[in-house]
Each structure stands twice: as C-alpha cells, then as structure tokens.
Amino acid sequence: MDWLGLLQIDAVNVLARSHLLVLRARLDGSGDTALGLLEQAAYPRQAQRRELTEYWGHEASFVRVRDWPLYRWRMRRGAEGEMWSGYARFGRDERARINEATAWLADNGPASSSELDAALGWGPGVRGPWGTRSNGKMALAWLFWVGHVGVAARVGFTRRYDLIERVLPDDVLATEVDEPDAHRALLRQAARCLGVATADDLIDYHRLPKRIARARLRELTEDGVLCEAAVEGWDVPAYVPADVRLARKRSRSVLLSPFDPLVWHRPRTERLFGFHYRIEIYTPKVKRRFGYFVLPFLHDDKLIARLDLRFDRATCRLEVPAAWAEPATWPRAGTAAEADALAALATELCSLASWCGAAGVDVARRGDLADRLRTATNAR
C-alpha cells in the first residue's frame, strides 16, 4: 500500500470486486492471494495487528491505519455538516437515533446496519436517489464519517461496525494532525503514488478541498518538497516529488479496474494515454458505446484496447461481450507488434479467467477487435 496510499472500494461485482482487481494488477498470484492478504491486513482479530482500515479517502477506501489521523479534518468537517446532504440532514435531525446506535454498539459489539435495525426495532428508513436507506444504515454511515465507528469486519461484502476504539490501536486514536499538515501529507502521498501529476490530479487523489489544497501545494513547492515540471503535450504545470526516481521497468500487460488509481481520474488518463474513458454502468443499455463493465488494457506502457467483461458464475465462464482496439495506440494490423499485443491480451484473459475461477473464455463478436482476439484466445 505504500505505492498506492489507498485502495478504492466499489460494490460492483460483475467480474470481481474492484479492490481485488487493483491488487491483482500489481501482485502475482491467485485471487485467493489478493483476498487473503487484504483480509489479513484489514480485518484481523486484534486492532493492534490491523494494517489497513476503511474510511472516506478518494471514495470509500482502504487506507493505512497509520494514515487514519490524516483524515480527522474530514471527520471534524463531517460533524459540522460537511458531508453528503442526506447524511448531514440525518445527523442534524436524528441525534436520538445516533446516540441509541452508539450505546447499542458499546453494549453489544459489532453489528451490520440490518442487525442494528432489527435489534432496535427501527422502521424502513429514508428514501433517496439510490433507494431506501434504513435508519441503521444512515446512523452507522454518519458515525463512520465523523470517526466514531469503524469497520471491524465484513461478512461477504456487508460491513460490521464497532466503536472506533475497538477497531484501531490507542496510539493511532491519540494522534492529532491539524488540517494544513494533514493536507500537505496527503498531497505528498498523492505525488509519490502518481509520480508526475497536475494540481487537479493531486487534489483528486484524496478528494481534498480545491482552493485550500492549492495553497498547500504552493507551500510544498516553496519548501522544496515538490518540484514543478513541464510535461510535453500538457498545457498546465505538473508536479513531481523532489526525490523522484525514474522507473526503469516496463508495465505489465494487464486489464485494469475502472477504479484503478492509474485511470480513476479520467482527465489524467486522457492526458497521459490519450485514452478517453467513461464507465457506462449507469448509462442506459441502448446508449452505451463500449459496454457495461469495460476494462482498459495496459501493454508496453500504453492503453491499447478496452474490453467489456463479465464472469458468468452460473456457467463458470469469463465472457467478453465486446472488444475494442484503441485506434491511436493499437499496433498496425499484420505487424509483429500486433501479434505480440494479441498474444499478451489473450494470455491476460486466460490468466484473469483462472484468477476468477472460470473454466474458460468466450469472446463474442461485438467490437473491432473481437474476431482477432477470439482467434488468439482459442489458440491458447
């Protein structure tokens, strides 16, 4: 996690949970390896052994336990009402329920929102744009945002919350970091993780307040912690850590989660790779251009293709509903470079199928790369 800083969590499970895909892209080994390492780091039985915890970083994220104090500013602002409007309204209007939830956890230990609703006999809850959120879910989400509870464990993908003093070690809870210092630390971390980035890229990494974060960036530059840099083709200044070292290794040939830090900030993805990327999960099917769950393919330091993917658990097959070559970066047809790219992509698909537990790969006919990819995959 030192080179990621945080790991975004997302509920979409068309292929696999996003955070596991991100780990897979950086680790050799099976799906069990990534999941086992994450479980061991985030949900040990003893708080003192916990290396990762959950909090709002880029979005809902795994963050290093030692970094949790760097988000106290967000917790303080949340307690003052600076959070999603529904949660802020619940925190303002439902103090009795919040206090009741806190007391119940103190007496009974970890619980999911549904367990809390059942134990306290609360009603159906609050109707919002994403459906009904129960009173238990709203109370625990508010307490989580302001740092009063943490995620002690997950059962499947369901969070079980407990009082924060039973989730994190005492020394972490005792650490206070003021807001300017926290912002500077988070910006330094983002710069180290991104390597080269604009101000907007750095600010987006931890979703910092833009105007204030720009002032912190100026301070880091004046102090020599970050250096300004010019990147060919970029029309805005970039920043690099003062002690940056150039990587010598080529990238792996790997399919990336839509929520991978390499591509999650779409303007940076376009600047770095010339790759216009939008996730179309919430786009009506008839309006989708590339597919429902589309993963970019990284090969030879370029994003050269995008594949719509799903794991059909009923048939135990990895399905490729569509495959598209990226016009600007896909190698010229019939060349050795194209043969190498197709072989790498077919190898990655088969590896991903094995990682998911699929018995094989089925490539459909949609997309300009589909026929060539099917041939390459079937040849393996």
mmCIF file of C-alpha atoms in Angstrom, residues 115-270:
data_model
loop_
_atom_site.group_PDB
_atom_site.id
_atom_site.type_symbol
_atom_site.label_atom_id
_atom_site.label_comp_id
_atom_site.label_asym_id
_atom_site.label_seq_id
_atom_site.Cartn_x
_atom_site.Cartn_y
_atom_site.Cartn_z
ATOM 1 C CA GLU A 115 -28.653 -6.205 12.615
ATOM 2 C CA LEU A 116 -28.868 -2.790 14.244
ATOM 3 C CA ASP A 117 -32.277 -2.092 12.686
ATOM 4 C CA ALA A 118 -33.590 -5.432 13.930
ATOM 5 C CA ALA A 119 -32.172 -5.023 17.430
ATOM 6 C CA LEU A 120 -33.579 -1.509 17.880
ATOM 7 C CA GLY A 121 -36.851 -2.090 16.037
ATOM 8 C CA TRP A 122 -36.337 0.821 13.675
ATOM 9 C CA GLY A 123 -38.558 1.456 10.668
ATOM 10 C CA PRO A 124 -37.762 1.288 6.948
ATOM 11 C CA GLY A 125 -35.730 4.490 6.866
ATOM 12 C CA VAL A 126 -35.014 7.285 4.417
ATOM 13 C CA ARG A 127 -35.917 7.279 0.721
ATOM 14 C CA GLY A 128 -33.191 8.673 -1.540
ATOM 15 C CA PRO A 129 -31.926 8.576 -5.131
ATOM 16 C CA TRP A 130 -30.285 5.163 -4.610
ATOM 17 C CA GLY A 131 -33.279 3.581 -2.880
ATOM 18 C CA THR A 132 -34.306 3.318 0.747
ATOM 19 C CA ARG A 133 -31.557 3.664 3.307
ATOM 20 C CA SER A 134 -32.555 2.240 6.672
ATOM 21 C CA ASN A 135 -32.171 4.206 9.877
ATOM 22 C CA GLY A 136 -29.457 1.795 10.941
ATOM 23 C CA LYS A 137 -27.529 2.362 7.698
ATOM 24 C CA MET A 138 -27.860 6.134 8.000
ATOM 25 C CA ALA A 139 -26.826 6.201 11.667
ATOM 26 C CA LEU A 140 -23.792 3.994 11.117
ATOM 27 C CA ALA A 141 -22.774 5.885 7.962
ATOM 28 C CA TRP A 142 -22.883 9.170 9.871
ATOM 29 C CA LEU A 143 -20.900 7.736 12.789
ATOM 30 C CA PHE A 144 -18.384 6.267 10.345
ATOM 31 C CA TRP A 145 -17.931 9.578 8.521
ATOM 32 C CA VAL A 146 -17.258 11.507 11.740
ATOM 33 C CA GLY A 147 -14.843 8.844 13.004
ATOM 34 C CA HIS A 148 -16.839 7.443 15.911
ATOM 35 C CA VAL A 149 -17.120 3.929 14.485
ATOM 36 C CA GLY A 150 -15.006 1.839 12.131
ATOM 37 C CA VAL A 151 -15.423 -1.305 10.107
ATOM 38 C CA ALA A 152 -14.399 -4.210 12.319
ATOM 39 C CA ALA A 153 -15.098 -6.894 9.717
ATOM 40 C CA ARG A 154 -17.044 -7.756 6.601
ATOM 41 C CA VAL A 155 -19.253 -10.766 6.111
ATOM 42 C CA GLY A 156 -19.307 -11.214 2.359
ATOM 43 C CA PHE A 157 -19.470 -7.573 1.349
ATOM 44 C CA THR A 158 -21.557 -6.461 4.352
ATOM 45 C CA ARG A 159 -19.813 -4.145 6.782
ATOM 46 C CA ARG A 160 -19.926 -4.859 10.508
ATOM 47 C CA TYR A 161 -19.240 -1.709 12.520
ATOM 48 C CA ASP A 162 -17.892 -1.226 16.025
ATOM 49 C CA LEU A 163 -16.792 1.676 18.197
ATOM 50 C CA ILE A 164 -13.606 3.126 16.749
ATOM 51 C CA GLU A 165 -11.638 2.483 19.964
ATOM 52 C CA ARG A 166 -12.218 -1.243 19.445
ATOM 53 C CA VAL A 167 -11.164 -1.097 15.783
ATOM 54 C CA LEU A 168 -7.968 0.989 15.847
ATOM 55 C CA PRO A 169 -4.975 0.987 18.211
ATOM 56 C CA ASP A 170 -4.782 3.538 21.013
ATOM 57 C CA ASP A 171 -1.688 5.275 19.634
ATOM 58 C CA VAL A 172 -3.410 5.935 16.309
ATOM 59 C CA LEU A 173 -6.512 7.327 18.026
ATOM 60 C CA ALA A 174 -4.324 9.550 20.207
ATOM 61 C CA THR A 175 -2.567 11.112 17.180
ATOM 62 C CA GLU A 176 -3.836 14.569 16.266
ATOM 63 C CA VAL A 177 -2.919 16.224 12.967
ATOM 64 C CA ASP A 178 -4.126 19.715 12.167
ATOM 65 C CA GLU A 179 -5.819 20.340 8.842
ATOM 66 C CA PRO A 180 -2.982 22.115 6.974
ATOM 67 C CA ASP A 181 -0.438 19.460 7.972
ATOM 68 C CA ALA A 182 -2.847 16.680 7.006
ATOM 69 C CA HIS A 183 -3.475 18.225 3.596
ATOM 70 C CA ARG A 184 0.258 18.586 2.973
ATOM 71 C CA ALA A 185 0.870 14.964 3.985
ATOM 72 C CA LEU A 186 -1.907 13.692 1.724
ATOM 73 C CA LEU A 187 -0.660 15.767 -1.205
ATOM 74 C CA ARG A 188 2.877 14.415 -0.696
ATOM 75 C CA GLN A 189 1.477 10.900 -0.668
ATOM 76 C CA ALA A 190 -0.514 11.525 -3.853
ATOM 77 C CA ALA A 191 2.589 12.906 -5.578
ATOM 78 C CA ARG A 192 4.616 9.846 -4.596
ATOM 79 C CA CYS A 193 1.877 7.482 -5.794
ATOM 80 C CA LEU A 194 1.257 9.275 -9.105
ATOM 81 C CA GLY A 195 4.860 10.118 -9.951
ATOM 82 C CA VAL A 196 4.012 13.112 -12.138
ATOM 83 C CA ALA A 197 0.708 14.928 -11.815
ATOM 84 C CA THR A 198 -1.076 18.245 -12.165
ATOM 85 C CA ALA A 199 -2.567 20.094 -9.228
ATOM 86 C CA ASP A 200 -6.011 18.730 -10.080
ATOM 87 C CA ASP A 201 -4.631 15.169 -10.195
ATOM 88 C CA LEU A 202 -3.050 15.527 -6.768
ATOM 89 C CA ILE A 203 -6.113 17.141 -5.214
ATOM 90 C CA ASP A 204 -8.425 14.490 -6.645
ATOM 91 C CA TYR A 205 -6.412 11.593 -5.197
ATOM 92 C CA HIS A 206 -7.778 12.186 -1.690
ATOM 93 C CA ARG A 207 -10.639 14.473 -2.744
ATOM 94 C CA LEU A 208 -9.240 17.496 -0.923
ATOM 95 C CA PRO A 209 -10.891 20.943 -0.842
ATOM 96 C CA LYS A 210 -9.607 22.515 -4.037
ATOM 97 C CA ARG A 211 -8.923 26.128 -3.068
ATOM 98 C CA ILE A 212 -7.229 25.238 0.213
ATOM 99 C CA ALA A 213 -5.261 22.361 -1.316
ATOM 100 C CA ARG A 214 -3.818 24.660 -3.982
ATOM 101 C CA ALA A 215 -2.418 26.856 -1.211
ATOM 102 C CA ARG A 216 -0.853 23.778 0.424
ATOM 103 C CA LEU A 217 0.688 22.815 -2.933
ATOM 104 C CA ARG A 218 2.335 26.218 -3.173
ATOM 105 C CA GLU A 219 3.794 25.694 0.293
ATOM 106 C CA LEU A 220 5.157 22.252 -0.616
ATOM 107 C CA THR A 221 6.768 23.728 -3.722
ATOM 108 C CA GLU A 222 8.274 26.649 -1.812
ATOM 109 C CA ASP A 223 9.653 24.208 0.783
ATOM 110 C CA GLY A 224 11.276 22.084 -1.915
ATOM 111 C CA VAL A 225 9.195 19.000 -1.179
ATOM 112 C CA LEU A 226 7.617 19.074 -4.644
ATOM 113 C CA CYS A 227 9.117 20.453 -7.853
ATOM 114 C CA GLU A 228 7.258 21.939 -10.775
ATOM 115 C CA ALA A 229 7.783 20.185 -14.076
ATOM 116 C CA ALA A 230 6.777 20.678 -17.686
ATOM 117 C CA VAL A 231 5.345 17.651 -19.491
ATOM 118 C CA GLU A 232 5.323 17.621 -23.263
ATOM 119 C CA GLY A 233 1.763 17.967 -24.534
ATOM 120 C CA TRP A 234 0.326 19.184 -21.215
ATOM 121 C CA ASP A 235 -0.966 22.735 -21.113
ATOM 122 C CA VAL A 236 -0.760 23.010 -17.290
ATOM 123 C CA PRO A 237 2.212 22.680 -14.918
ATOM 124 C CA ALA A 238 2.973 19.317 -13.344
ATOM 125 C CA TYR A 239 4.495 18.378 -10.001
ATOM 126 C CA VAL A 240 6.961 15.660 -9.057
ATOM 127 C CA PRO A 241 8.438 14.728 -5.675
ATOM 128 C CA ALA A 242 11.828 16.345 -5.163
ATOM 129 C CA ASP A 243 13.384 12.910 -4.602
ATOM 130 C CA VAL A 244 11.641 11.245 -7.564
ATOM 131 C CA ARG A 245 13.421 8.338 -9.235
ATOM 132 C CA LEU A 246 12.679 7.291 -12.783
ATOM 133 C CA ALA A 247 11.258 3.806 -13.157
ATOM 134 C CA ARG A 248 13.189 1.529 -15.484
ATOM 135 C CA LYS A 249 10.745 -1.370 -15.797
ATOM 136 C CA ARG A 250 8.092 -1.650 -18.470
ATOM 137 C CA SER A 251 4.490 -2.027 -17.353
ATOM 138 C CA ARG A 252 2.859 -5.406 -17.049
ATOM 139 C CA SER A 253 0.326 -6.392 -19.699
ATOM 140 C CA VAL A 254 -2.809 -6.262 -17.583
ATOM 141 C CA LEU A 255 -6.500 -5.364 -17.610
ATOM 142 C CA LEU A 256 -7.278 -2.531 -15.210
ATOM 143 C CA SER A 257 -10.267 -1.972 -12.961
ATOM 144 C CA PRO A 258 -12.274 1.178 -13.833
ATOM 145 C CA PHE A 259 -11.427 2.270 -10.264
ATOM 146 C CA ASP A 260 -7.682 1.677 -10.511
ATOM 147 C CA PRO A 261 -5.682 4.760 -9.424
ATOM 148 C CA LEU A 262 -3.965 4.744 -12.806
ATOM 149 C CA VAL A 263 -7.223 5.572 -14.586
ATOM 150 C CA TRP A 264 -9.772 6.719 -11.991
ATOM 151 C CA HIS A 265 -9.201 10.438 -12.662
ATOM 152 C CA ARG A 266 -10.375 10.497 -16.272
ATOM 153 C CA PRO A 267 -8.756 13.821 -17.304
ATOM 154 C CA ARG A 268 -5.349 12.456 -16.232
ATOM 155 C CA THR A 269 -5.982 9.217 -18.116
ATOM 156 C CA GLU A 270 -6.624 11.247 -21.258
#
